[in-house]
Amino acid sequence: MKALLVLIFGVFCAAAMADEPLPVEQYSYAQHLDIAHVISTSDVADVCAVVPVRMTYEDSKGQRHILEYHVMGNGCSNG
């Protein structure tokens, strides 16, 4: 009975730890990226300025990462 309770408690603890938010890594040009699978990217803002974007991805070891980098917004007109 005690072993069953310990097993159930262990499963709940593992599930709680899996829900921890991932730290956001800031991209730099010197950084080596190991991107095996892109899970999602945030939308680019409709402004004419440089804006942050986040990409969630898995590396070759299956670990999930969130990377923040900067792009030009979609609000600029070329006319």
PDB file of N, CA, C and O in Angstrom:
ATOM      1  N   MET A   1       0.823  -1.195   0.000  1.00  0.00           N
ATOM      2  CA  MET A   1       0.000   0.000   0.000  1.00  0.00           C
ATOM      3  C   MET A   1       0.868   1.261   0.000  1.00  0.00           C
ATOM      4  O   MET A   1       0.586   2.194  -0.724  1.00  0.00           O
ATOM      5  N   LYS A   2       1.924   1.247   0.843  1.00  0.00           N
ATOM      6  CA  LYS A   2       2.809   2.403   0.900  1.00  0.00           C
ATOM      7  C   LYS A   2       3.521   2.616  -0.430  1.00  0.00           C
ATOM      8  O   LYS A   2       3.697   3.740  -0.869  1.00  0.00           O
ATOM      9  N   ALA A   3       3.914   1.512  -1.065  1.00  0.00           N
ATOM     10  CA  ALA A   3       4.598   1.611  -2.358  1.00  0.00           C
ATOM     11  C   ALA A   3       3.677   2.235  -3.402  1.00  0.00           C
ATOM     12  O   ALA A   3       4.114   3.045  -4.231  1.00  0.00           O
ATOM     13  N   LEU A   4       2.410   1.902  -3.377  1.00  0.00           N
ATOM     14  CA  LEU A   4       1.445   2.470  -4.316  1.00  0.00           C
ATOM     15  C   LEU A   4       1.280   3.970  -4.082  1.00  0.00           C
ATOM     16  O   LEU A   4       1.248   4.750  -5.028  1.00  0.00           O
ATOM     17  N   LEU A   5       1.228   4.382  -2.825  1.00  0.00           N
ATOM     18  CA  LEU A   5       1.106   5.800  -2.504  1.00  0.00           C
ATOM     19  C   LEU A   5       2.346   6.576  -2.952  1.00  0.00           C
ATOM     20  O   LEU A   5       2.244   7.676  -3.485  1.00  0.00           O
ATOM     21  N   VAL A   6       3.522   5.989  -2.745  1.00  0.00           N
ATOM     22  CA  VAL A   6       4.766   6.633  -3.172  1.00  0.00           C
ATOM     23  C   VAL A   6       4.793   6.770  -4.690  1.00  0.00           C
ATOM     24  O   VAL A   6       5.185   7.796  -5.232  1.00  0.00           O
ATOM     25  N   LEU A   7       4.354   5.730  -5.402  1.00  0.00           N
ATOM     26  CA  LEU A   7       4.309   5.765  -6.861  1.00  0.00           C
ATOM     27  C   LEU A   7       3.354   6.853  -7.358  1.00  0.00           C
ATOM     28  O   LEU A   7       3.697   7.635  -8.240  1.00  0.00           O
ATOM     29  N   ILE A   8       2.179   6.929  -6.784  1.00  0.00           N
ATOM     30  CA  ILE A   8       1.195   7.952  -7.181  1.00  0.00           C
ATOM     31  C   ILE A   8       1.738   9.349  -6.882  1.00  0.00           C
ATOM     32  O   ILE A   8       1.640  10.251  -7.700  1.00  0.00           O
ATOM     33  N   PHE A   9       2.338   9.529  -5.707  1.00  0.00           N
ATOM     34  CA  PHE A   9       2.919  10.824  -5.348  1.00  0.00           C
ATOM     35  C   PHE A   9       4.029  11.209  -6.327  1.00  0.00           C
ATOM     36  O   PHE A   9       4.131  12.356  -6.750  1.00  0.00           O
ATOM     37  N   GLY A  10       4.851  10.237  -6.716  1.00  0.00           N
ATOM     38  CA  GLY A  10       5.930  10.488  -7.670  1.00  0.00           C
ATOM     39  C   GLY A  10       5.405  10.917  -9.029  1.00  0.00           C
ATOM     40  O   GLY A  10       5.966  11.805  -9.676  1.00  0.00           O
ATOM     41  N   VAL A  11       4.337  10.308  -9.473  1.00  0.00           N
ATOM     42  CA  VAL A  11       3.738  10.682 -10.762  1.00  0.00           C
ATOM     43  C   VAL A  11       3.218  12.109 -10.702  1.00  0.00           C
ATOM     44  O   VAL A  11       3.422  12.895 -11.630  1.00  0.00           O
ATOM     45  N   PHE A  12       2.546  12.485  -9.627  1.00  0.00           N
ATOM     46  CA  PHE A  12       2.033  13.847  -9.498  1.00  0.00           C
ATOM     47  C   PHE A  12       3.162  14.869  -9.419  1.00  0.00           C
ATOM     48  O   PHE A  12       3.062  15.952  -9.986  1.00  0.00           O
ATOM     49  N   CYS A  13       4.239  14.549  -8.733  1.00  0.00           N
ATOM     50  CA  CYS A  13       5.382  15.463  -8.648  1.00  0.00           C
ATOM     51  C   CYS A  13       6.039  15.645 -10.011  1.00  0.00           C
ATOM     52  O   CYS A  13       6.407  16.749 -10.397  1.00  0.00           O
ATOM     53  N   ALA A  14       6.184  14.557 -10.759  1.00  0.00           N
ATOM     54  CA  ALA A  14       6.787  14.640 -12.096  1.00  0.00           C
ATOM     55  C   ALA A  14       5.913  15.472 -13.023  1.00  0.00           C
ATOM     56  O   ALA A  14       6.411  16.276 -13.811  1.00  0.00           O
ATOM     57  N   ALA A  15       4.608  15.312 -12.933  1.00  0.00           N
ATOM     58  CA  ALA A  15       3.695  16.095 -13.765  1.00  0.00           C
ATOM     59  C   ALA A  15       3.754  17.570 -13.399  1.00  0.00           C
ATOM     60  O   ALA A  15       3.712  18.440 -14.269  1.00  0.00           O
ATOM     61  N   ALA A  16       3.869  17.869 -12.130  1.00  0.00           N
ATOM     62  CA  ALA A  16       3.951  19.267 -11.697  1.00  0.00           C
ATOM     63  C   ALA A  16       5.240  19.909 -12.180  1.00  0.00           C
ATOM     64  O   ALA A  16       5.257  21.067 -12.596  1.00  0.00           O
ATOM     65  N   MET A  17       6.336  19.175 -12.162  1.00  0.00           N
ATOM     66  CA  MET A  17       7.607  19.725 -12.618  1.00  0.00           C
ATOM     67  C   MET A  17       7.618  19.909 -14.138  1.00  0.00           C
ATOM     68  O   MET A  17       8.274  20.791 -14.658  1.00  0.00           O
ATOM     69  N   ALA A  18       6.886  19.092 -14.862  1.00  0.00           N
ATOM     70  CA  ALA A  18       6.847  19.198 -16.317  1.00  0.00           C
ATOM     71  C   ALA A  18       6.119  20.461 -16.753  1.00  0.00           C
ATOM     72  O   ALA A  18       6.325  20.950 -17.856  1.00  0.00           O
ATOM     73  N   ASP A  19       5.263  21.016 -15.904  1.00  0.00           N
ATOM     74  CA  ASP A  19       4.518  22.227 -16.227  1.00  0.00           C
ATOM     75  C   ASP A  19       5.281  23.501 -15.915  1.00  0.00           C
ATOM     76  O   ASP A  19       4.750  24.586 -16.066  1.00  0.00           O
ATOM     77  N   GLU A  20       6.543  23.389 -15.477  1.00  0.00           N
ATOM     78  CA  GLU A  20       7.340  24.572 -15.187  1.00  0.00           C
ATOM     79  C   GLU A  20       7.537  25.388 -16.447  1.00  0.00           C
ATOM     80  O   GLU A  20       7.803  24.841 -17.510  1.00  0.00           O
ATOM     81  N   PRO A  21       7.405  26.689 -16.351  1.00  0.00           N
ATOM     82  CA  PRO A  21       7.629  27.507 -17.548  1.00  0.00           C
ATOM     83  C   PRO A  21       9.101  27.484 -17.954  1.00  0.00           C
ATOM     84  O   PRO A  21       9.998  27.428 -17.109  1.00  0.00           O
ATOM     85  N   LEU A  22       9.326  27.491 -19.251  1.00  0.00           N
ATOM     86  CA  LEU A  22      10.693  27.481 -19.772  1.00  0.00           C
ATOM     87  C   LEU A  22      11.281  28.879 -19.723  1.00  0.00           C
ATOM     88  O   LEU A  22      10.572  29.859 -19.973  1.00  0.00           O
ATOM     89  N   PRO A  23      12.569  29.003 -19.436  1.00  0.00           N
ATOM     90  CA  PRO A  23      13.198  30.328 -19.496  1.00  0.00           C
ATOM     91  C   PRO A  23      13.324  30.776 -20.945  1.00  0.00           C
ATOM     92  O   PRO A  23      13.515  29.958 -21.847  1.00  0.00           O
ATOM     93  N   VAL A  24      13.198  32.063 -21.166  1.00  0.00           N
ATOM     94  CA  VAL A  24      13.326  32.615 -22.507  1.00  0.00           C
ATOM     95  C   VAL A  24      14.790  32.959 -22.745  1.00  0.00           C
ATOM     96  O   VAL A  24      15.387  33.722 -21.998  1.00  0.00           O
ATOM     97  N   GLU A  25      15.369  32.368 -23.797  1.00  0.00           N
ATOM     98  CA  GLU A  25      16.761  32.614 -24.146  1.00  0.00           C
ATOM     99  C   GLU A  25      16.816  33.760 -25.156  1.00  0.00           C
ATOM    100  O   GLU A  25      16.014  33.813 -26.075  1.00  0.00           O
ATOM    101  N   GLN A  26      17.753  34.674 -24.988  1.00  0.00           N
ATOM    102  CA  GLN A  26      17.943  35.783 -25.915  1.00  0.00           C
ATOM    103  C   GLN A  26      18.943  35.379 -26.989  1.00  0.00           C
ATOM    104  O   GLN A  26      20.033  34.912 -26.670  1.00  0.00           O
ATOM    105  N   TYR A  27      18.585  35.548 -28.249  1.00  0.00           N
ATOM    106  CA  TYR A  27      19.462  35.150 -29.349  1.00  0.00           C
ATOM    107  C   TYR A  27      20.596  36.150 -29.539  1.00  0.00           C
ATOM    108  O   TYR A  27      20.406  37.354 -29.450  1.00  0.00           O
ATOM    109  N   SER A  28      21.794  35.629 -29.820  1.00  0.00           N
ATOM    110  CA  SER A  28      22.920  36.464 -30.233  1.00  0.00           C
ATOM    111  C   SER A  28      23.538  35.812 -31.469  1.00  0.00           C
ATOM    112  O   SER A  28      23.445  34.590 -31.657  1.00  0.00           O
ATOM    113  N   TYR A  29      24.158  36.616 -32.315  1.00  0.00           N
ATOM    114  CA  TYR A  29      24.709  36.104 -33.562  1.00  0.00           C
ATOM    115  C   TYR A  29      25.804  35.071 -33.345  1.00  0.00           C
ATOM    116  O   TYR A  29      26.017  34.199 -34.185  1.00  0.00           O
ATOM    117  N   ALA A  30      26.502  35.117 -32.246  1.00  0.00           N
ATOM    118  CA  ALA A  30      27.582  34.171 -31.965  1.00  0.00           C
ATOM    119  C   ALA A  30      27.066  32.831 -31.438  1.00  0.00           C
ATOM    120  O   ALA A  30      27.821  31.883 -31.310  1.00  0.00           O
ATOM    121  N   GLN A  31      25.784  32.765 -31.164  1.00  0.00           N
ATOM    122  CA  GLN A  31      25.185  31.587 -30.555  1.00  0.00           C
ATOM    123  C   GLN A  31      25.012  30.462 -31.576  1.00  0.00           C
ATOM    124  O   GLN A  31      24.550  30.679 -32.687  1.00  0.00           O
ATOM    125  N   HIS A  32      25.389  29.236 -31.195  1.00  0.00           N
ATOM    126  CA  HIS A  32      25.148  28.055 -32.025  1.00  0.00           C
ATOM    127  C   HIS A  32      23.778  27.494 -31.653  1.00  0.00           C
ATOM    128  O   HIS A  32      23.515  27.215 -30.483  1.00  0.00           O
ATOM    129  N   LEU A  33      22.913  27.347 -32.648  1.00  0.00           N
ATOM    130  CA  LEU A  33      21.570  26.836 -32.382  1.00  0.00           C
ATOM    131  C   LEU A  33      21.452  25.384 -32.819  1.00  0.00           C
ATOM    132  O   LEU A  33      21.904  25.010 -33.897  1.00  0.00           O
ATOM    133  N   ASP A  34      20.839  24.573 -31.987  1.00  0.00           N
ATOM    134  CA  ASP A  34      20.567  23.172 -32.278  1.00  0.00           C
ATOM    135  C   ASP A  34      19.052  23.026 -32.386  1.00  0.00           C
ATOM    136  O   ASP A  34      18.386  22.674 -31.417  1.00  0.00           O
ATOM    137  N   ILE A  35      18.506  23.313 -33.557  1.00  0.00           N
ATOM    138  CA  ILE A  35      17.056  23.282 -33.757  1.00  0.00           C
ATOM    139  C   ILE A  35      16.712  22.053 -34.588  1.00  0.00           C
ATOM    140  O   ILE A  35      17.036  21.977 -35.769  1.00  0.00           O
ATOM    141  N   ALA A  36      16.061  21.084 -33.959  1.00  0.00           N
ATOM    142  CA  ALA A  36      15.645  19.883 -34.666  1.00  0.00           C
ATOM    143  C   ALA A  36      14.212  20.002 -35.169  1.00  0.00           C
ATOM    144  O   ALA A  36      13.876  19.473 -36.224  1.00  0.00           O
ATOM    145  N   HIS A  37      13.365  20.722 -34.403  1.00  0.00           N
ATOM    146  CA  HIS A  37      11.943  20.827 -34.758  1.00  0.00           C
ATOM    147  C   HIS A  37      11.373  22.125 -34.195  1.00  0.00           C
ATOM    148  O   HIS A  37      11.430  22.349 -32.988  1.00  0.00           O
ATOM    149  N   VAL A  38      10.837  22.972 -35.081  1.00  0.00           N
ATOM    150  CA  VAL A  38      10.180  24.198 -34.631  1.00  0.00           C
ATOM    151  C   VAL A  38       8.747  23.855 -34.252  1.00  0.00           C
ATOM    152  O   VAL A  38       7.999  23.283 -35.046  1.00  0.00           O
ATOM    153  N   ILE A  39       8.367  24.214 -33.040  1.00  0.00           N
ATOM    154  CA  ILE A  39       7.029  23.923 -32.536  1.00  0.00           C
ATOM    155  C   ILE A  39       6.080  25.075 -32.852  1.00  0.00           C
ATOM    156  O   ILE A  39       4.977  24.866 -33.350  1.00  0.00           O
ATOM    157  N   SER A  40       6.525  26.315 -32.586  1.00  0.00           N
ATOM    158  CA  SER A  40       5.680  27.476 -32.876  1.00  0.00           C
ATOM    159  C   SER A  40       6.526  28.736 -32.906  1.00  0.00           C
ATOM    160  O   SER A  40       7.635  28.771 -32.377  1.00  0.00           O
ATOM    161  N   THR A  41       5.971  29.766 -33.537  1.00  0.00           N
ATOM    162  CA  THR A  41       6.567  31.102 -33.507  1.00  0.00           C
ATOM    163  C   THR A  41       5.453  32.093 -33.206  1.00  0.00           C
ATOM    164  O   THR A  41       4.299  31.871 -33.574  1.00  0.00           O
ATOM    165  N   SER A  42       5.807  33.175 -32.544  1.00  0.00           N
ATOM    166  CA  SER A  42       4.804  34.197 -32.253  1.00  0.00           C
ATOM    167  C   SER A  42       4.571  35.058 -33.497  1.00  0.00           C
ATOM    168  O   SER A  42       5.396  35.083 -34.410  1.00  0.00           O
ATOM    169  N   ASP A  43       3.452  35.746 -33.530  1.00  0.00           N
ATOM    170  CA  ASP A  43       3.128  36.621 -34.655  1.00  0.00           C
ATOM    171  C   ASP A  43       4.006  37.867 -34.630  1.00  0.00           C
ATOM    172  O   ASP A  43       4.353  38.369 -33.561  1.00  0.00           O
ATOM    173  N   VAL A  44       4.319  38.375 -35.823  1.00  0.00           N
ATOM    174  CA  VAL A  44       5.089  39.610 -35.955  1.00  0.00           C
ATOM    175  C   VAL A  44       4.096  40.769 -35.904  1.00  0.00           C
ATOM    176  O   VAL A  44       3.078  40.755 -36.605  1.00  0.00           O
ATOM    177  N   ALA A  45       4.380  41.772 -35.085  1.00  0.00           N
ATOM    178  CA  ALA A  45       3.480  42.916 -34.900  1.00  0.00           C
ATOM    179  C   ALA A  45       3.355  43.738 -36.175  1.00  0.00           C
ATOM    180  O   ALA A  45       4.274  43.790 -36.999  1.00  0.00           O
ATOM    181  N   ASP A  46       2.210  44.394 -36.371  1.00  0.00           N
ATOM    182  CA  ASP A  46       1.954  45.257 -37.523  1.00  0.00           C
ATOM    183  C   ASP A  46       2.396  46.690 -37.236  1.00  0.00           C
ATOM    184  O   ASP A  46       1.587  47.622 -37.248  1.00  0.00           O
ATOM    185  N   VAL A  47       3.665  46.871 -36.977  1.00  0.00           N
ATOM    186  CA  VAL A  47       4.245  48.192 -36.743  1.00  0.00           C
ATOM    187  C   VAL A  47       5.468  48.339 -37.637  1.00  0.00           C
ATOM    188  O   VAL A  47       6.033  47.350 -38.104  1.00  0.00           O
ATOM    189  N   CYS A  48       5.875  49.565 -37.879  1.00  0.00           N
ATOM    190  CA  CYS A  48       7.070  49.806 -38.684  1.00  0.00           C
ATOM    191  C   CYS A  48       8.241  50.064 -37.735  1.00  0.00           C
ATOM    192  O   CYS A  48       8.691  51.191 -37.557  1.00  0.00           O
ATOM    193  N   ALA A  49       8.697  48.995 -37.103  1.00  0.00           N
ATOM    194  CA  ALA A  49       9.788  49.073 -36.132  1.00  0.00           C
ATOM    195  C   ALA A  49      10.325  47.663 -35.903  1.00  0.00           C
ATOM    196  O   ALA A  49       9.704  46.680 -36.303  1.00  0.00           O
ATOM    197  N   VAL A  50      11.455  47.580 -35.244  1.00  0.00           N
ATOM    198  CA  VAL A  50      12.016  46.287 -34.876  1.00  0.00           C
ATOM    199  C   VAL A  50      11.258  45.783 -33.647  1.00  0.00           C
ATOM    200  O   VAL A  50      11.074  46.517 -32.679  1.00  0.00           O
ATOM    201  N   VAL A  51      10.784  44.522 -33.725  1.00  0.00           N
ATOM    202  CA  VAL A  51       9.965  43.961 -32.655  1.00  0.00           C
ATOM    203  C   VAL A  51      10.498  42.588 -32.252  1.00  0.00           C
ATOM    204  O   VAL A  51      11.103  41.883 -33.056  1.00  0.00           O
ATOM    205  N   PRO A  52      10.271  42.182 -30.996  1.00  0.00           N
ATOM    206  CA  PRO A  52      10.701  40.849 -30.575  1.00  0.00           C
ATOM    207  C   PRO A  52       9.721  39.778 -31.051  1.00  0.00           C
ATOM    208  O   PRO A  52       8.521  40.005 -31.142  1.00  0.00           O
ATOM    209  N   VAL A  53      10.265  38.617 -31.372  1.00  0.00           N
ATOM    210  CA  VAL A  53       9.482  37.444 -31.766  1.00  0.00           C
ATOM    211  C   VAL A  53      10.035  36.263 -30.969  1.00  0.00           C
ATOM    212  O   VAL A  53      11.238  36.199 -30.694  1.00  0.00           O
ATOM    213  N   ARG A  54       9.175  35.332 -30.603  1.00  0.00           N
ATOM    214  CA  ARG A  54       9.617  34.143 -29.868  1.00  0.00           C
ATOM    215  C   ARG A  54       9.359  32.886 -30.690  1.00  0.00           C
ATOM    216  O   ARG A  54       8.327  32.754 -31.339  1.00  0.00           O
ATOM    217  N   MET A  55      10.323  31.994 -30.638  1.00  0.00           N
ATOM    218  CA  MET A  55      10.206  30.702 -31.305  1.00  0.00           C
ATOM    219  C   MET A  55      10.385  29.609 -30.248  1.00  0.00           C
ATOM    220  O   MET A  55      11.332  29.632 -29.466  1.00  0.00           O
ATOM    221  N   THR A  56       9.454  28.677 -30.231  1.00  0.00           N
ATOM    222  CA  THR A  56       9.552  27.512 -29.367  1.00  0.00           C
ATOM    223  C   THR A  56      10.010  26.351 -30.231  1.00  0.00           C
ATOM    224  O   THR A  56       9.442  26.107 -31.294  1.00  0.00           O
ATOM    225  N   TYR A  57      11.062  25.647 -29.780  1.00  0.00           N
ATOM    226  CA  TYR A  57      11.605  24.557 -30.585  1.00  0.00           C
ATOM    227  C   TYR A  57      12.162  23.457 -29.702  1.00  0.00           C
ATOM    228  O   TYR A  57      12.357  23.640 -28.500  1.00  0.00           O
ATOM    229  N   GLU A  58      12.390  22.296 -30.326  1.00  0.00           N
ATOM    230  CA  GLU A  58      13.064  21.188 -29.657  1.00  0.00           C
ATOM    231  C   GLU A  58      14.432  21.013 -30.282  1.00  0.00           C
ATOM    232  O   GLU A  58      14.591  21.126 -31.494  1.00  0.00           O
ATOM    233  N   ASP A  59      15.422  20.722 -29.437  1.00  0.00           N
ATOM    234  CA  ASP A  59      16.771  20.468 -29.949  1.00  0.00           C
ATOM    235  C   ASP A  59      16.922  18.992 -30.312  1.00  0.00           C
ATOM    236  O   ASP A  59      15.958  18.211 -30.225  1.00  0.00           O
ATOM    237  N   SER A  60      18.111  18.588 -30.731  1.00  0.00           N
ATOM    238  CA  SER A  60      18.339  17.213 -31.173  1.00  0.00           C
ATOM    239  C   SER A  60      18.221  16.196 -30.044  1.00  0.00           C
ATOM    240  O   SER A  60      18.096  15.004 -30.294  1.00  0.00           O
ATOM    241  N   LYS A  61      18.219  16.660 -28.799  1.00  0.00           N
ATOM    242  CA  LYS A  61      18.056  15.769 -27.640  1.00  0.00           C
ATOM    243  C   LYS A  61      16.611  15.714 -27.165  1.00  0.00           C
ATOM    244  O   LYS A  61      16.301  15.056 -26.186  1.00  0.00           O
ATOM    245  N   GLY A  62      15.715  16.448 -27.844  1.00  0.00           N
ATOM    246  CA  GLY A  62      14.305  16.450 -27.466  1.00  0.00           C
ATOM    247  C   GLY A  62      13.952  17.454 -26.387  1.00  0.00           C
ATOM    248  O   GLY A  62      12.824  17.470 -25.916  1.00  0.00           O
ATOM    249  N   GLN A  63      14.892  18.306 -25.989  1.00  0.00           N
ATOM    250  CA  GLN A  63      14.609  19.313 -24.967  1.00  0.00           C
ATOM    251  C   GLN A  63      13.966  20.533 -25.625  1.00  0.00           C
ATOM    252  O   GLN A  63      14.368  20.958 -26.703  1.00  0.00           O
ATOM    253  N   ARG A  64      12.990  21.103 -24.958  1.00  0.00           N
ATOM    254  CA  ARG A  64      12.249  22.243 -25.484  1.00  0.00           C
ATOM    255  C   ARG A  64      12.902  23.544 -25.046  1.00  0.00           C
ATOM    256  O   ARG A  64      13.360  23.675 -23.915  1.00  0.00           O
ATOM    257  N   HIS A  65      12.939  24.531 -25.960  1.00  0.00           N
ATOM    258  CA  HIS A  65      13.528  25.842 -25.701  1.00  0.00           C
ATOM    259  C   HIS A  65      12.602  26.932 -26.234  1.00  0.00           C
ATOM    260  O   HIS A  65      11.836  26.704 -27.161  1.00  0.00           O
ATOM    261  N   ILE A  66      12.724  28.123 -25.648  1.00  0.00           N
ATOM    262  CA  ILE A  66      12.068  29.320 -26.183  1.00  0.00           C
ATOM    263  C   ILE A  66      13.166  30.322 -26.468  1.00  0.00           C
ATOM    264  O   ILE A  66      13.941  30.687 -25.586  1.00  0.00           O
ATOM    265  N   LEU A  67      13.226  30.772 -27.721  1.00  0.00           N
ATOM    266  CA  LEU A  67      14.259  31.700 -28.157  1.00  0.00           C
ATOM    267  C   LEU A  67      13.602  33.004 -28.591  1.00  0.00           C
ATOM    268  O   LEU A  67      12.646  32.994 -29.363  1.00  0.00           O
ATOM    269  N   GLU A  68      14.091  34.125 -28.061  1.00  0.00           N
ATOM    270  CA  GLU A  68      13.577  35.431 -28.462  1.00  0.00           C
ATOM    271  C   GLU A  68      14.608  36.119 -29.355  1.00  0.00           C
ATOM    272  O   GLU A  68      15.788  36.150 -29.035  1.00  0.00           O
ATOM    273  N   TYR A  69      14.135  36.639 -30.474  1.00  0.00           N
ATOM    274  CA  TYR A  69      14.993  37.361 -31.406  1.00  0.00           C
ATOM    275  C   TYR A  69      14.202  38.539 -31.964  1.00  0.00           C
ATOM    276  O   TYR A  69      13.005  38.675 -31.685  1.00  0.00           O
ATOM    277  N   HIS A  70      14.835  39.412 -32.733  1.00  0.00           N
ATOM    278  CA  HIS A  70      14.185  40.619 -33.221  1.00  0.00           C
ATOM    279  C   HIS A  70      14.072  40.609 -34.743  1.00  0.00           C
ATOM    280  O   HIS A  70      15.001  40.185 -35.438  1.00  0.00           O
ATOM    281  N   VAL A  71      12.925  41.073 -35.247  1.00  0.00           N
ATOM    282  CA  VAL A  71      12.678  41.190 -36.681  1.00  0.00           C
ATOM    283  C   VAL A  71      12.017  42.531 -36.951  1.00  0.00           C
ATOM    284  O   VAL A  71      11.520  43.202 -36.032  1.00  0.00           O
ATOM    285  N   MET A  72      11.996  42.917 -38.226  1.00  0.00           N
ATOM    286  CA  MET A  72      11.284  44.136 -38.614  1.00  0.00           C
ATOM    287  C   MET A  72       9.797  43.837 -38.647  1.00  0.00           C
ATOM    288  O   MET A  72       9.368  42.812 -39.184  1.00  0.00           O
ATOM    289  N   GLY A  73       8.996  44.720 -38.090  1.00  0.00           N
ATOM    290  CA  GLY A  73       7.548  44.539 -38.053  1.00  0.00           C
ATOM    291  C   GLY A  73       6.919  44.555 -39.431  1.00  0.00           C
ATOM    292  O   GLY A  73       7.532  44.980 -40.426  1.00  0.00           O
ATOM    293  N   ASN A  74       5.674  44.111 -39.522  1.00  0.00           N
ATOM    294  CA  ASN A  74       4.953  44.022 -40.788  1.00  0.00           C
ATOM    295  C   ASN A  74       4.228  45.312 -41.161  1.00  0.00           C
ATOM    296  O   ASN A  74       3.525  45.330 -42.164  1.00  0.00           O
ATOM    297  N   GLY A  75       4.397  46.386 -40.428  1.00  0.00           N
ATOM    298  CA  GLY A  75       3.621  47.609 -40.664  1.00  0.00           C
ATOM    299  C   GLY A  75       4.260  48.627 -41.571  1.00  0.00           C
ATOM    300  O   GLY A  75       3.747  49.731 -41.713  1.00  0.00           O
ATOM    301  N   CYS A  76       5.386  48.311 -42.216  1.00  0.00           N
ATOM    302  CA  CYS A  76       6.051  49.270 -43.094  1.00  0.00           C
ATOM    303  C   CYS A  76       5.511  49.150 -44.505  1.00  0.00           C
ATOM    304  O   CYS A  76       5.299  48.058 -45.013  1.00  0.00           O
ATOM    305  N   SER A  77       5.294  50.295 -45.154  1.00  0.00           N
ATOM    306  CA  SER A  77       4.871  50.269 -46.555  1.00  0.00           C
ATOM    307  C   SER A  77       6.050  50.690 -47.429  1.00  0.00           C
ATOM    308  O   SER A  77       6.845  51.554 -47.049  1.00  0.00           O
ATOM    309  N   ASN A  78       6.180  50.085 -48.572  1.00  0.00           N
ATOM    310  CA  ASN A  78       7.283  50.379 -49.481  1.00  0.00           C
ATOM    311  C   ASN A  78       6.844  51.295 -50.606  1.00  0.00           C
ATOM    312  O   ASN A  78       7.457  51.312 -51.657  1.00  0.00           O
ATOM    313  N   GLY A  79       5.778  52.032 -50.455  1.00  0.00           N
ATOM    314  CA  GLY A  79       5.253  52.840 -51.543  1.00  0.00           C
ATOM    315  C   GLY A  79       5.481  54.254 -51.300  1.00  0.00           C
ATOM    316  O   GLY A  79       5.619  55.185 -51.916  1.00  0.00           O
TER     317      GLY A  79
END
